[in-house]
Each structure stands twice: as structure tokens, then as C-alpha cells.
Amino acid sequence: MVWYSDLQHRVSRKYMPFKYLRTVNFVDTDGAGVVFFANVLTFCHGAYEAALGAEGFNLREFFSDRGELILPIVGAEVKFYRPMYVGDCLQINLKTKQTSDVEFEIDYQIYKVEHLDRVLAQASTKHICLWSKERSRAQLSPEMQAWLHKFS
Amino acid sequence: MVWYSDLQHRVSRKYMPFKYLRTVNFVDTDGAGVVFFANVLTFCHGAYEAALGAEGFNLREFFSDRGELILPIVGAEVKFYRPMYVGDCLQINLKTKQTSDVEFEIDYQIYKVEHLDRVLAQASTKHICLWSKERSRAQLSPEMQAWLHKFS
Amino acid sequence: MVWYSDLQHRVSRKYMPFKYLRTVNFVDTDGAGVVFFANVLTFCHGAYEAALGAEGFNLREFFSDRGELILPIVGAEVKFYRPMYVGDCLQINLKTKQTSDVEFEIDYQIYKVEHLDRVLAQASTKHICLWSKERSRAQLSPEMQAWLHKFS
Amino acid sequence: MVWYSDLQHRVSRKYMPFKYLRTVNFVDTDGAGVVFFANVLTFCHGAYEAALGAEGFNLREFFSDRGELILPIVGAEVKFYRPMYVGDCLQINLKTKQTSDVEFEIDYQIYKVEHLDRVLAQASTKHICLWSKERSRAQLSPEMQAWLHKFS
């Protein structure tokens, strides 16, 4: 308990710039009665979308492949500690890290809103900035760099 | 900063029918850039879940097949009038109709929250009450009948 | 064996212009241990894609919104008779009907491959042809009309 | 006319690892016109299911949480090298590794069937064996160990 309290304290001051809430729907569960593993990464992407939308990004343009730049996901990792059930209200804490001029990572900590001292799962995604036509590396836009800074 | 993905917990229900809010996620869209048609029915089921949860039903028990009764969906219909895009905040108005001792229907009207005068899609689902073991018809529970009455 | 052969014979001559096989995956099921209702329509769309691909349509171009014409789904219906489980190998029989110069419908009958005498579900989708920019009604292309004729 | 959606039942398994074929469906793509990242892990789970089914495991029992043992996924990783499009026919090569009496890993290499020299993505999942009631670690069953050996 002391350990968790302490962790919570650290997390809330240093690591928690964006909080996303999401209720688990029935469609997210599988025949074992819990959230299907890959859907946890889908929840995390929802947090990413919300953190972009909250800063004024137009999501439809942002995720389109018709602009000059695209930001595909090049890798993802997820660890599962506890199952999630239909009706659970989840909180996802999102934290960004710009790793170079052309790349960034996002970390996600997933909790039930009524147990913020117990991580249910944690995940990360890696993103790269590319020219959409040539598919060659491109520098992150100033807007994106500002966004990354804000939630780092 | 907090972002509500699917706002059923904040939704007011002062007037019938039940209102459910839900943001369209990127995963819900398809290669044509709009919500994949079948996902609209999934959104409607989310409204159904929220309307049950709002009245105190335990969703995990409710949707399990381990209780005495089950309430499978036996039919669904949906009509699409306008496309939905990532980031759209949808409002689904849900209305129930008990059609017999053992059956009920739910109607759904889907809007963008900023255009409540323009229906994007409408749908309905038909449900039947069965004994979970015998799969024979069973009378709807008093709790379920009360729920159906409330949102009718 | 004779029974199945016979059935197969009848079906293939009279009722089965296109057959699509698909195994139910775990992700398709929900917490009640059966296929989530809206996913049945997703399976049907898979049959539609396969029937297009089998006739040489380039699916990536066909479903893009960047060509001159688009063919959005404007309505769908589905009836469920029996549950479907993970590992079930389904057969979907697809039949088309051109209803006007600009519209068509597709009917789907869903079976387990080992019980082609018992329909698990049936569905239909309605499609309309539009100019992609103006979103006004457009005549179905000769290729599409040929496809519709082939599986009618 | 027959079209095979996910061809595990036709797949040859003469050489290790297990090979699984799967066509990308429209629902798997997102508004950028490519497969949504988390769906690649869902495809990998399909390969896992097929490799179990091919060895005679009853998938409905296997993935249920009602038996004595459960095998939850405790971690997953995925790297993306090239995009996948609707209609692409993918081959997933699956290889197992028993890492202890109670744990195993599965590696997945994903290709287009017509370019088996170019990996599109690779992934891995970690699984642990638990007593379903106590949620404490349990030894992998002999059947599961044999399966793991076969595809290692």
C-alpha cells in the first residue's frame, strides 16, 4: 500500500499530463469475458486522438494520408497486469517523448478510475514522421513538437 | 486534462429518451475515411449498455450467459443518411418499446452533437428473453420491464 | 455424406452464386461467448469484398473515396437465428439484386459449413451509386452492372 | 464459386513454423487507407487460433475461462515495416517458444503471400498459465507443451 501510494504521488506530479477516460464496451470483450488484448492498444490510440483533439488538431486532417506529412506507428508494446471488464471506466494517462527530429514515443498507463493506485496495463507506441509521397523521413512540424512538449 | 471518450456517465437524462454521447475513434473508420457501416450498430449497443448502467444494472452480469436469463439480439436494422468522421462527437437518442412479455425493441437516432436537427443514421434492435439453459422463451424480469418503461 | 452432397448440389445451382468461407475468430466473440451481433454484418461485408475480388475488382481502388464514383451502404438488416462460436467455419451465400440504375441490394445467408441446411443468420445491405464530389446519384458503371448480373 | 477468407484450413504445415493465410478486410483498415495498427496483433491471434485448431484443440473450450486453466496474454510487441491494404493476402509464420513450466512466447512474421522475402511486420505475444479460480501460476498441460514443441 505504501508502495502504491508513493508511486501514485510520483506519477501524478511527474508523469501525468493528459488523462483520458473511456468506458469498456461489450464489443471490446471476448469469449473469456475480458477485454481482448489488442483492444487495449486501440484504447491507447483513443487517448492519443483525444490528446491531439484537446490541443486543437483537426483529427480528420491529422490522420489522413493526403497531407504532406504522415505519422505512422512503427512499433508498439503492451503489458497486461489485470483483466478489464465490460462497464469498467478506465483512465489512461498519456505521456509523450520526442526521441529525435523525426520520431516520438507515447507511453500509456491504464487504470480503473476507482483504483488509480493499481495499473491494469501499460503500453507504448513509436511514431515516425514521413513525407507522405516519398515515404522518406521528415522533420516533425512545429505544431507537433509543441504538442509533444506539452505532454512530455 | 481530462477528455471523455464516451460520456454516458456525464450525460443528462432529464427528458426521455436516453441520450448517449460518443466520440468517433480512428479505429471506427475505414479506408474510405468514414465510419464503417457495421460500427454504427456497435455505437448503438454502447448506448444500450449506458442506458442499462445508468439505471444500476451490473453490465458484467447482465451480458453474461451464466445467469438464468439471457437477452440475445434477434434482429437489427440501420439506415445511413450522412457519413461520420473521426473526431465527430455523436449523440445517440435511445428509446425502448416492450413488444410482448418476452420481447422488446430499441430505436436509436444518431446525430452530431452540434447538429441535433440532422439525423446521421437511425437503427433498431430486437431482443428476446430466453432461459439460458433451455433456450426457450422466458418472461422479462420486473427490473427489465421497469427499465423498458422508463425509456419508452 | 449423401445428404450434404445433395444439398450442396441444389444450393449451388439455384441459390448460391457466390460462396464465401470464413472462420470465426476469438476477437469476433463477446463476453457472452458468441459472435457480437454487429460483427455478423462485418462478415457479410467480407463476402461482398471477396465476390468483388473474385471478379477482378481492385478492392483498394473500389473502396477508396478518391475515384469518380462511390457506392456507400445506405441501409442494412440482419436476423439472427442461432449463435456462432469461435472456431466455427461459416459459409456465406451472397446474392445480388440491381434495384434501379443507381441502386442495388445484396442478400446474405450464413451457415456453418457442416450444417448447410440450417441458416444461422441472414442479412441484406442496400447500396447507392454517387458522384464522389457532388454526392449526387450516378448511374452504376457497366462493370458493376455486370458484377451484379453475375451473382443475381 | 468459393473464396477463402482465412485459409488456415487449407494451409500446408509441412515445415515449421505454422503458416496462416488471411485476407485483409475493409473493416481492418482505417481512415488512412491501411490496416489499423492494433489489428495486426488481432491477425496474429488468428494465426494462434489456427495453429491450435490444426492440432485438434477445441477453440471454444480452449479460450473459455470456465476450465481449470487459463492462458492469458501478459505482453505483446509489434513492429511495422510496410503498410497493409484491403485485399492483401497475408501469410503469418508462427513460431513458439516455451520459456518455463508456466510460460511461453509466440513470434509472428507477417508477409504478403506474393512477397515472402519482405517482412511487413513482426510481432510477439507472451502467455502465462494460471489456475482459473486462484489466478496463481500453473504448469502448462502436456497437450499444450506438445503443441509448443511442435511449432518451436
XYZ file of C-alpha atoms in Angstrom:
608
model
C 0.000 0.000 0.000
C 2.775 2.394 0.875
C 4.449 1.482 -2.334
C 1.389 2.216 -4.380
C 0.687 5.488 -2.612
C 4.190 6.573 -3.259
C 4.007 5.581 -6.887
C 0.741 7.418 -7.314
C 2.310 10.513 -5.833
C 5.224 10.387 -8.218
C 3.023 9.666 -11.175
C 0.636 12.495 -10.586
C 3.362 15.098 -10.305
C 5.763 13.993 -12.932
C 4.185 11.677 -15.460
C 0.552 12.581 -15.982
C -0.034 15.465 -18.336
C -3.052 14.062 -20.167
C -5.856 11.930 -18.759
C -8.327 10.123 -20.933
C -11.451 8.374 -19.688
C -13.077 5.535 -21.517
C -15.753 3.013 -20.635
C -15.199 -0.587 -21.716
C -17.923 -1.635 -24.139
C -19.277 -5.117 -24.637
C -17.801 -5.293 -28.131
C -14.334 -4.823 -26.618
C -14.629 -8.053 -24.648
C -14.037 -11.560 -25.941
C -15.344 -15.014 -25.158
C -13.280 -15.138 -21.960
C -15.322 -12.215 -20.651
C -12.441 -9.732 -20.580
C -11.112 -7.085 -22.953
C -9.419 -8.711 -25.970
C -5.704 -7.972 -25.672
C -5.247 -5.976 -28.881
C -8.169 -3.718 -27.966
C -6.101 -2.270 -25.121
C -3.824 -0.732 -27.759
C -6.922 0.588 -29.504
C -7.945 2.281 -26.235
C -4.467 3.834 -26.083
C -4.880 5.209 -29.589
C -8.124 6.758 -28.411
C -6.132 8.588 -25.733
C -3.690 9.791 -28.402
C -6.581 11.089 -30.519
C -8.107 12.861 -27.532
C -4.806 14.488 -26.573
C -4.478 15.773 -30.142
C -8.083 16.936 -30.296
C -7.787 18.707 -26.959
C -4.963 20.838 -28.389
C -6.927 21.832 -31.440
C -5.672 19.361 -34.023
C -8.275 18.509 -36.660
C -8.282 14.733 -36.344
C -9.720 14.102 -39.778
C -6.856 16.010 -41.412
C -4.273 14.762 -38.959
C -4.877 11.085 -39.632
C -5.481 11.448 -43.358
C -2.774 10.314 -45.742
C -3.490 13.245 -48.080
C -1.430 15.914 -46.355
C 2.291 16.463 -46.877
C 3.313 14.558 -43.778
C 2.188 11.287 -42.231
C 2.986 9.916 -38.782
C 2.692 6.137 -38.982
C 3.119 3.938 -35.944
C 6.270 1.847 -36.385
C 6.120 -0.108 -33.156
C 4.010 -0.858 -30.110
C 4.372 -2.710 -26.825
C 1.854 -3.581 -24.149
C 1.944 -5.371 -20.795
C -1.173 -6.670 -19.091
C -1.406 -6.902 -15.302
C -5.107 -7.242 -14.615
C -8.183 -8.026 -16.702
C -10.699 -5.362 -17.775
C -14.443 -5.981 -17.920
C -17.465 -4.520 -19.692
C -18.624 -1.387 -17.900
C -15.216 -0.655 -16.368
C -14.442 3.034 -16.541
C -10.777 3.291 -17.475
C -8.395 6.182 -17.099
C -5.429 6.279 -19.442
C -2.531 8.546 -18.554
C -0.616 9.570 -21.655
C 2.950 10.874 -21.722
C 4.971 11.847 -24.785
C 8.687 11.753 -25.556
C 10.258 13.284 -28.642
C 13.185 10.998 -29.375
C 14.617 12.797 -32.420
C 13.733 15.382 -35.061
C 11.648 12.778 -36.850
C 10.444 10.385 -34.152
C 8.496 10.249 -30.912
C 7.114 7.780 -28.417
C 3.988 7.758 -26.307
C 3.599 5.916 -23.012
C 0.233 4.904 -21.615
C -0.700 3.801 -18.099
C -4.162 2.286 -17.792
C -6.200 2.261 -14.575
C -9.749 1.837 -13.411
C -10.870 5.294 -12.321
C -11.721 3.994 -8.882
C -8.300 2.326 -8.419
C -5.682 4.801 -9.594
C -3.121 3.035 -7.433
C -3.270 -0.181 -9.473
C -2.026 -0.209 -13.046
C -4.099 -2.593 -15.201
C -1.851 -2.351 -18.232
C 0.857 -0.178 -19.687
C 1.737 0.385 -23.295
C 3.873 2.445 -25.613
C 3.756 3.350 -29.287
C 6.549 4.617 -31.553
C 5.801 7.063 -34.336
C 7.847 8.389 -37.228
C 7.309 11.432 -39.423
C 7.405 10.809 -43.173
C 6.788 12.770 -46.361
C 3.567 11.158 -47.496
C 4.599 10.798 -51.149
C 8.232 9.798 -50.934
C 7.848 7.900 -47.636
C 11.210 9.394 -46.594
C 11.852 10.801 -43.117
C 10.652 14.316 -42.465
C 11.086 16.711 -39.577
C 8.207 16.917 -37.129
C 6.145 20.072 -37.633
C 6.471 22.879 -35.061
C 2.851 22.234 -34.018
C 3.591 18.586 -33.393
C 6.760 19.405 -31.495
C 4.778 21.800 -29.304
C 2.201 19.108 -28.657
C 4.927 16.620 -27.767
C 6.496 19.125 -25.413
C 3.197 19.840 -23.707
C 2.550 16.265 -22.665
C 6.143 15.181 -22.045
C -6.570 17.489 -18.509
C -9.491 15.129 -18.838
C -11.139 14.035 -22.045
C -14.290 11.989 -22.062
C -14.356 9.324 -24.712
C -17.886 8.168 -24.271
C -19.695 10.429 -21.977
C -22.519 8.321 -20.725
C -21.501 8.985 -17.154
C -21.900 12.734 -17.701
C -24.977 12.543 -19.842
C -28.123 14.156 -18.574
C -31.272 12.118 -18.786
C -33.823 14.683 -17.784
C -36.046 14.002 -20.753
C -36.792 10.744 -22.439
C -35.286 9.201 -24.409
C -31.878 8.310 -23.039
C -29.047 10.338 -24.545
C -25.601 8.862 -25.064
C -22.522 10.726 -26.229
C -19.674 9.068 -28.040
C -16.654 10.324 -29.941
C -15.787 8.563 -33.193
C -12.356 6.964 -32.925
C -9.914 6.369 -35.741
C -10.337 2.616 -35.429
C -14.047 3.043 -36.210
C -13.273 4.461 -39.658
C -12.404 2.512 -42.786
C -10.314 3.120 -45.884
C -12.981 5.452 -47.283
C -12.340 7.760 -44.327
C -15.772 7.326 -42.746
C -17.221 5.106 -40.022
C -17.511 1.508 -41.248
C -21.217 0.756 -41.568
C -21.453 -2.081 -39.040
C -19.704 0.033 -36.399
C -22.753 2.281 -36.250
C -24.651 -0.647 -34.745
C -21.795 -1.119 -32.306
C -22.196 2.517 -31.239
C -25.909 1.834 -30.696
C -25.070 -1.114 -28.463
C -22.873 1.250 -26.473
C -25.931 3.428 -25.920
C -27.874 0.360 -24.758
C -25.094 -0.518 -22.303
C -25.005 3.036 -20.979
C -28.763 3.157 -20.513
C -28.582 -0.079 -18.542
C -25.610 1.077 -16.487
C -27.294 4.386 -15.717
C -30.155 2.501 -14.072
C -27.891 0.405 -11.916
C -27.627 -2.785 -13.928
C -24.304 -4.579 -13.454
C -23.218 -4.886 -17.067
C -20.852 -7.762 -16.467
C -23.650 -9.859 -15.004
C -26.255 -8.568 -17.407
C -24.383 -9.578 -20.557
C -23.014 -12.826 -19.168
C -24.548 -16.077 -20.343
C -24.223 -17.587 -16.854
C -27.359 -16.201 -15.286
C -30.812 -17.766 -15.576
C -31.945 -15.472 -18.355
C -30.290 -14.182 -21.492
C -31.459 -11.416 -23.821
C -29.963 -12.101 -27.250
C -30.427 -9.734 -30.150
C -32.562 -11.446 -32.787
C -32.640 -8.675 -35.369
C -31.216 -5.295 -36.260
C -31.797 -2.620 -38.887
C -29.892 0.528 -39.719
C -30.245 3.346 -42.222
C -27.414 5.724 -43.069
C -28.084 9.306 -44.144
C -24.755 11.061 -43.698
C -21.172 9.924 -43.143
C -19.421 10.104 -39.759
C -15.759 11.024 -39.375
C -13.002 10.537 -36.821
C -13.364 13.052 -34.016
C -17.084 13.567 -34.551
C -18.913 13.753 -31.257
C -22.110 11.781 -31.697
C -25.292 11.838 -29.675
C -27.458 8.741 -29.770
C -31.037 9.046 -28.566
C -32.322 5.691 -27.363
C -35.965 4.754 -26.987
C -37.382 1.421 -25.886
C -40.572 -0.458 -26.727
C -41.737 -3.611 -24.954
C -43.492 -5.572 -27.664
C -44.604 -8.585 -25.596
C -43.931 -10.384 -22.322
C -40.769 -11.817 -23.782
C -39.600 -9.304 -26.376
C -38.587 -5.691 -26.785
C -37.176 -3.313 -29.358
C -34.827 -0.368 -29.083
C -34.720 2.545 -31.520
C -31.669 4.734 -31.949
C -31.357 8.163 -33.590
C -27.780 9.281 -34.220
C -26.727 12.942 -34.511
C -23.636 15.049 -34.291
C -23.952 16.945 -31.030
C -23.633 20.256 -32.875
C -26.391 19.351 -35.397
C -29.231 17.840 -33.437
C -31.602 18.780 -36.246
C -29.954 16.415 -38.760
C -30.168 12.670 -38.246
C -26.987 10.929 -39.435
C -28.361 7.421 -39.043
C -31.144 5.552 -37.348
C -31.221 1.999 -36.170
C -33.240 -0.527 -34.217
C -32.500 -3.776 -32.449
C -34.892 -6.566 -31.439
C -34.260 -8.559 -28.280
C -35.830 -11.694 -26.853
C -35.728 -13.110 -23.338
C -34.681 -16.755 -23.044
C -33.923 -19.255 -20.304
C -30.185 -19.564 -20.729
C -30.102 -23.371 -20.474
C -33.181 -24.441 -22.351
C -33.073 -21.542 -24.819
C -36.863 -21.364 -24.514
C -38.766 -18.092 -24.197
C -38.931 -16.537 -20.752
C -40.791 -13.601 -19.306
C -38.836 -10.367 -18.980
C -37.799 -9.693 -15.384
C -39.604 -6.952 -13.447
C -36.347 -4.949 -13.385
C -36.051 -5.160 -17.131
C -39.692 -4.232 -17.629
C -39.173 -1.196 -15.403
C -36.123 -0.210 -17.445
C -38.081 -0.604 -20.668
C -40.879 1.508 -19.268
C -38.512 4.249 -18.203
C -37.068 4.870 -21.655
C -40.166 4.143 -23.700
C -22.401 -37.558 -46.852
C -25.069 -38.081 -49.480
C -27.256 -35.587 -47.731
C -24.644 -32.914 -47.804
C -23.670 -33.613 -51.399
C -27.251 -33.355 -52.442
C -27.828 -30.148 -50.582
C -24.679 -28.668 -51.983
C -25.853 -29.568 -55.439
C -29.245 -27.936 -55.063
C -27.839 -24.886 -53.451
C -25.112 -24.349 -55.982
C -27.486 -24.410 -58.917
C -30.344 -22.420 -57.574
C -29.378 -20.291 -54.622
C -25.658 -19.853 -54.439
C -23.997 -17.624 -56.972
C -21.142 -16.779 -54.640
C -19.890 -18.720 -51.620
C -17.584 -17.229 -49.071
C -15.908 -19.161 -46.262
C -14.785 -17.553 -43.065
C -13.642 -18.878 -39.710
C -14.937 -17.110 -36.595
C -12.027 -15.601 -34.684
C -11.842 -15.039 -30.963
C -11.885 -11.278 -31.443
C -15.295 -11.606 -33.116
C -16.844 -13.010 -29.942
C -18.044 -11.056 -26.936
C -18.345 -11.688 -23.224
C -21.351 -13.944 -23.769
C -19.071 -16.299 -25.714
C -20.783 -15.793 -29.078
C -20.186 -13.566 -32.097
C -21.090 -9.951 -31.286
C -24.179 -9.121 -33.324
C -22.752 -6.294 -35.429
C -19.786 -8.467 -36.447
C -22.141 -10.648 -38.465
C -22.655 -7.694 -40.807
C -18.885 -7.303 -40.946
C -18.623 -10.933 -42.059
C -21.175 -10.183 -44.778
C -19.089 -7.264 -45.993
C -16.175 -9.677 -46.217
C -18.274 -11.798 -48.567
C -19.034 -8.702 -50.656
C -15.310 -7.897 -50.858
C -14.488 -11.441 -51.865
C -17.162 -11.506 -54.566
C -15.722 -8.291 -55.982
C -12.137 -9.516 -55.754
C -13.025 -12.797 -57.423
C -14.250 -10.870 -60.483
C -11.088 -8.827 -60.752
C -12.082 -5.623 -58.982
C -9.147 -3.893 -57.300
C -10.505 -3.613 -53.778
C -8.224 -0.790 -52.752
C -9.466 1.375 -55.616
C -13.033 0.157 -55.345
C -13.488 1.144 -51.711
C -11.472 4.350 -51.920
C -13.349 7.644 -51.928
C -10.893 9.122 -54.459
C -12.422 7.771 -57.649
C -15.270 9.406 -59.538
C -17.936 7.164 -58.076
C -18.605 5.864 -54.598
C -21.013 3.140 -53.511
C -21.942 3.819 -49.888
C -24.151 1.489 -47.926
C -27.400 3.260 -47.153
C -29.122 0.535 -45.193
C -28.632 -2.878 -43.636
C -30.767 -5.520 -41.957
C -29.844 -8.700 -40.147
C -31.742 -11.508 -38.418
C -30.092 -13.923 -36.018
C -31.375 -17.472 -35.615
C -28.513 -19.308 -33.910
C -25.346 -18.260 -32.128
C -21.874 -18.506 -33.695
C -18.778 -19.519 -31.753
C -15.023 -19.123 -32.048
C -13.630 -21.667 -34.499
C -16.896 -22.070 -36.388
C -16.286 -22.233 -40.104
C -19.020 -20.190 -41.719
C -20.266 -20.192 -45.274
C -21.946 -17.053 -46.513
C -24.023 -17.280 -49.672
C -24.236 -13.924 -51.406
C -26.862 -12.917 -53.930
C -27.210 -9.550 -55.650
C -30.182 -7.594 -56.944
C -29.928 -4.427 -59.032
C -32.969 -2.412 -57.986
C -32.506 0.603 -60.285
C -29.914 2.367 -62.427
C -28.299 3.734 -59.301
C -29.035 1.231 -56.549
C -28.564 -2.402 -55.638
C -29.090 -4.789 -52.755
C -27.148 -7.791 -51.552
C -28.627 -10.690 -49.598
C -26.543 -12.950 -47.380
C -27.376 -16.357 -45.916
C -24.992 -17.549 -43.226
C -24.407 -21.200 -42.370
C -21.904 -23.395 -40.651
C -20.170 -25.329 -43.414
C -21.153 -28.615 -41.795
C -24.842 -27.623 -41.497
C -25.854 -26.070 -44.783
C -29.459 -26.932 -44.047
C -29.663 -24.578 -41.048
C -29.418 -20.837 -41.567
C -27.626 -19.164 -38.647
C -28.388 -15.629 -39.778
C -29.478 -13.715 -42.825
C -28.731 -10.167 -43.764
C -29.071 -7.625 -46.526
C -27.320 -4.398 -47.447
C -28.514 -1.570 -49.691
C -26.034 0.394 -51.776
C -26.310 3.538 -53.836
C -24.029 4.934 -56.521
C -22.950 8.556 -56.078
C -20.609 11.012 -57.744
C -17.915 11.235 -55.100
C -17.617 15.037 -55.219
C -21.198 16.193 -55.643
C -22.685 13.304 -53.665
C -25.486 13.208 -56.242
C -26.863 9.979 -57.690
C -24.878 8.417 -60.506
C -25.509 5.506 -62.811
C -23.845 2.234 -61.896
C -20.811 1.503 -64.078
C -21.100 -1.217 -66.741
C -18.536 -3.280 -64.774
C -20.622 -3.042 -61.648
C -23.807 -3.903 -63.525
C -22.065 -6.955 -64.953
C -20.966 -7.990 -61.484
C -24.493 -7.536 -60.155
C -25.879 -9.608 -63.001
C -23.387 -12.386 -62.396
C -24.388 -13.013 -58.807
C -28.098 -12.232 -59.096
C -17.589 -20.064 -56.537
C -15.703 -20.325 -53.268
C -13.469 -17.725 -51.733
C -11.420 -18.462 -48.675
C -11.291 -15.643 -46.187
C -8.719 -17.054 -43.852
C -7.262 -20.143 -45.238
C -5.906 -21.882 -42.207
C -7.860 -24.993 -43.086
C -6.089 -25.218 -46.436
C -2.688 -24.194 -45.220
C 0.105 -26.698 -45.513
C 2.203 -27.209 -42.437
C 4.938 -29.400 -43.794
C 7.693 -27.212 -42.436
C 7.865 -25.390 -39.193
C 6.742 -22.806 -38.390
C 2.987 -22.835 -38.783
C 1.740 -20.814 -41.742
C -1.541 -18.967 -41.661
C -3.183 -17.140 -44.559
C -5.545 -14.250 -44.105
C -7.040 -11.670 -46.438
C -7.176 -8.079 -45.202
C -10.784 -6.936 -44.967
C -12.077 -3.416 -45.388
C -13.076 -3.252 -41.727
C -9.427 -3.818 -40.781
C -8.361 -0.587 -42.475
C -8.629 2.913 -41.067
C -9.092 6.393 -42.478
C -5.503 6.434 -43.703
C -6.360 3.548 -46.020
C -4.105 0.993 -44.300
C -4.583 -1.667 -41.648
C -5.090 -0.058 -38.213
C -2.004 -0.879 -36.170
C -3.663 -2.864 -33.383
C -5.450 -5.067 -35.911
C -2.114 -6.579 -36.882
C -1.975 -8.149 -33.418
C -5.516 -9.385 -33.970
C -4.349 -11.084 -37.184
C -1.543 -12.716 -35.173
C -4.074 -14.048 -32.678
C -5.922 -15.534 -35.632
C -2.748 -17.416 -36.512
C -2.501 -18.656 -32.916
C -6.104 -19.882 -33.066
C -5.490 -21.641 -36.370
C -2.348 -23.345 -35.083
C -4.305 -24.616 -32.083
C -7.260 -25.699 -34.198
C -4.986 -27.513 -36.639
C -3.736 -29.691 -33.776
C -7.184 -30.600 -32.597
C -7.735 -28.140 -29.775
C -11.387 -27.197 -29.304
C -11.105 -23.430 -29.532
C -14.328 -22.733 -27.711
C -13.136 -24.698 -24.684
C -9.564 -23.529 -25.002
C -10.355 -19.830 -24.823
C -13.148 -20.152 -22.266
C -12.452 -19.062 -18.713
C -14.526 -21.940 -17.324
C -11.915 -24.654 -17.434
C -9.324 -25.310 -14.723
C -6.551 -23.456 -16.515
C -6.411 -20.187 -18.408
C -3.624 -18.862 -20.614
C -3.903 -15.066 -20.606
C -1.652 -12.904 -22.715
C 0.583 -10.886 -20.415
C 2.533 -8.946 -23.017
C 2.744 -8.180 -26.720
C 5.095 -6.359 -29.063
C 4.798 -5.446 -32.718
C 6.958 -3.684 -35.293
C 5.595 -2.336 -38.556
C 7.758 -2.119 -41.689
C 5.286 -1.711 -44.512
C 1.593 -0.839 -44.746
C -1.109 -3.434 -45.473
C -4.118 -2.717 -47.666
C -7.625 -4.099 -48.162
C -7.489 -7.218 -50.304
C -3.893 -8.041 -49.415
C -3.462 -11.746 -48.829
C -1.176 -12.084 -45.838
C 0.862 -15.038 -44.670
C 1.751 -15.188 -40.997
C 4.519 -17.535 -39.932
C 4.093 -18.556 -36.317
C 6.810 -19.963 -34.092
C 6.532 -20.929 -30.431
C 8.981 -20.914 -27.545
C 8.287 -22.456 -24.141
C 10.169 -20.222 -21.743
C 9.382 -22.036 -18.478
C 6.991 -24.579 -16.958
C 4.307 -21.922 -16.820
C 5.073 -19.516 -19.660
C 5.539 -19.359 -23.403
C 6.042 -16.885 -26.205
C 4.891 -16.826 -29.802
C 6.652 -14.992 -32.612
C 4.887 -13.924 -35.786
C 6.350 -12.830 -39.128
C 3.859 -11.240 -41.492
C 4.250 -11.192 -45.280
C 2.194 -10.685 -48.375
C 1.894 -14.126 -49.961
C 3.403 -12.822 -53.182
C 6.412 -11.258 -51.395
C 7.661 -13.796 -48.890
C 11.067 -12.122 -48.954
C 9.775 -8.867 -47.433
C 8.512 -8.829 -43.866
C 5.612 -6.387 -43.460
C 5.506 -6.653 -39.690
C 6.683 -8.855 -36.877
C 5.138 -9.412 -33.506
C 5.339 -11.500 -30.371
C 2.963 -12.386 -27.560
C 3.739 -13.686 -24.060
C 1.383 -16.093 -22.355
C 1.181 -17.452 -18.829
C -0.660 -20.461 -17.452
C -2.880 -19.816 -14.427
C -5.377 -21.714 -12.324
C -8.563 -20.041 -13.403
C -10.009 -19.662 -9.884
C -6.985 -18.754 -7.807
C -5.214 -16.880 -10.614
C -1.969 -18.455 -9.399
C 0.646 -19.889 -11.733
C 0.032 -23.390 -13.016
C 2.088 -25.820 -15.048
C 1.342 -25.977 -18.748
C -0.651 -29.093 -19.663
C 1.120 -31.916 -21.517
C -1.067 -31.211 -24.566
C -0.026 -27.581 -24.567
C 3.617 -28.479 -24.113
C 3.375 -30.846 -27.073
C 1.800 -28.093 -29.156
C 4.549 -25.690 -28.156
C 7.168 -28.258 -29.057
C 5.631 -28.892 -32.454
C 5.851 -25.304 -33.646
C 9.043 -24.321 -31.899
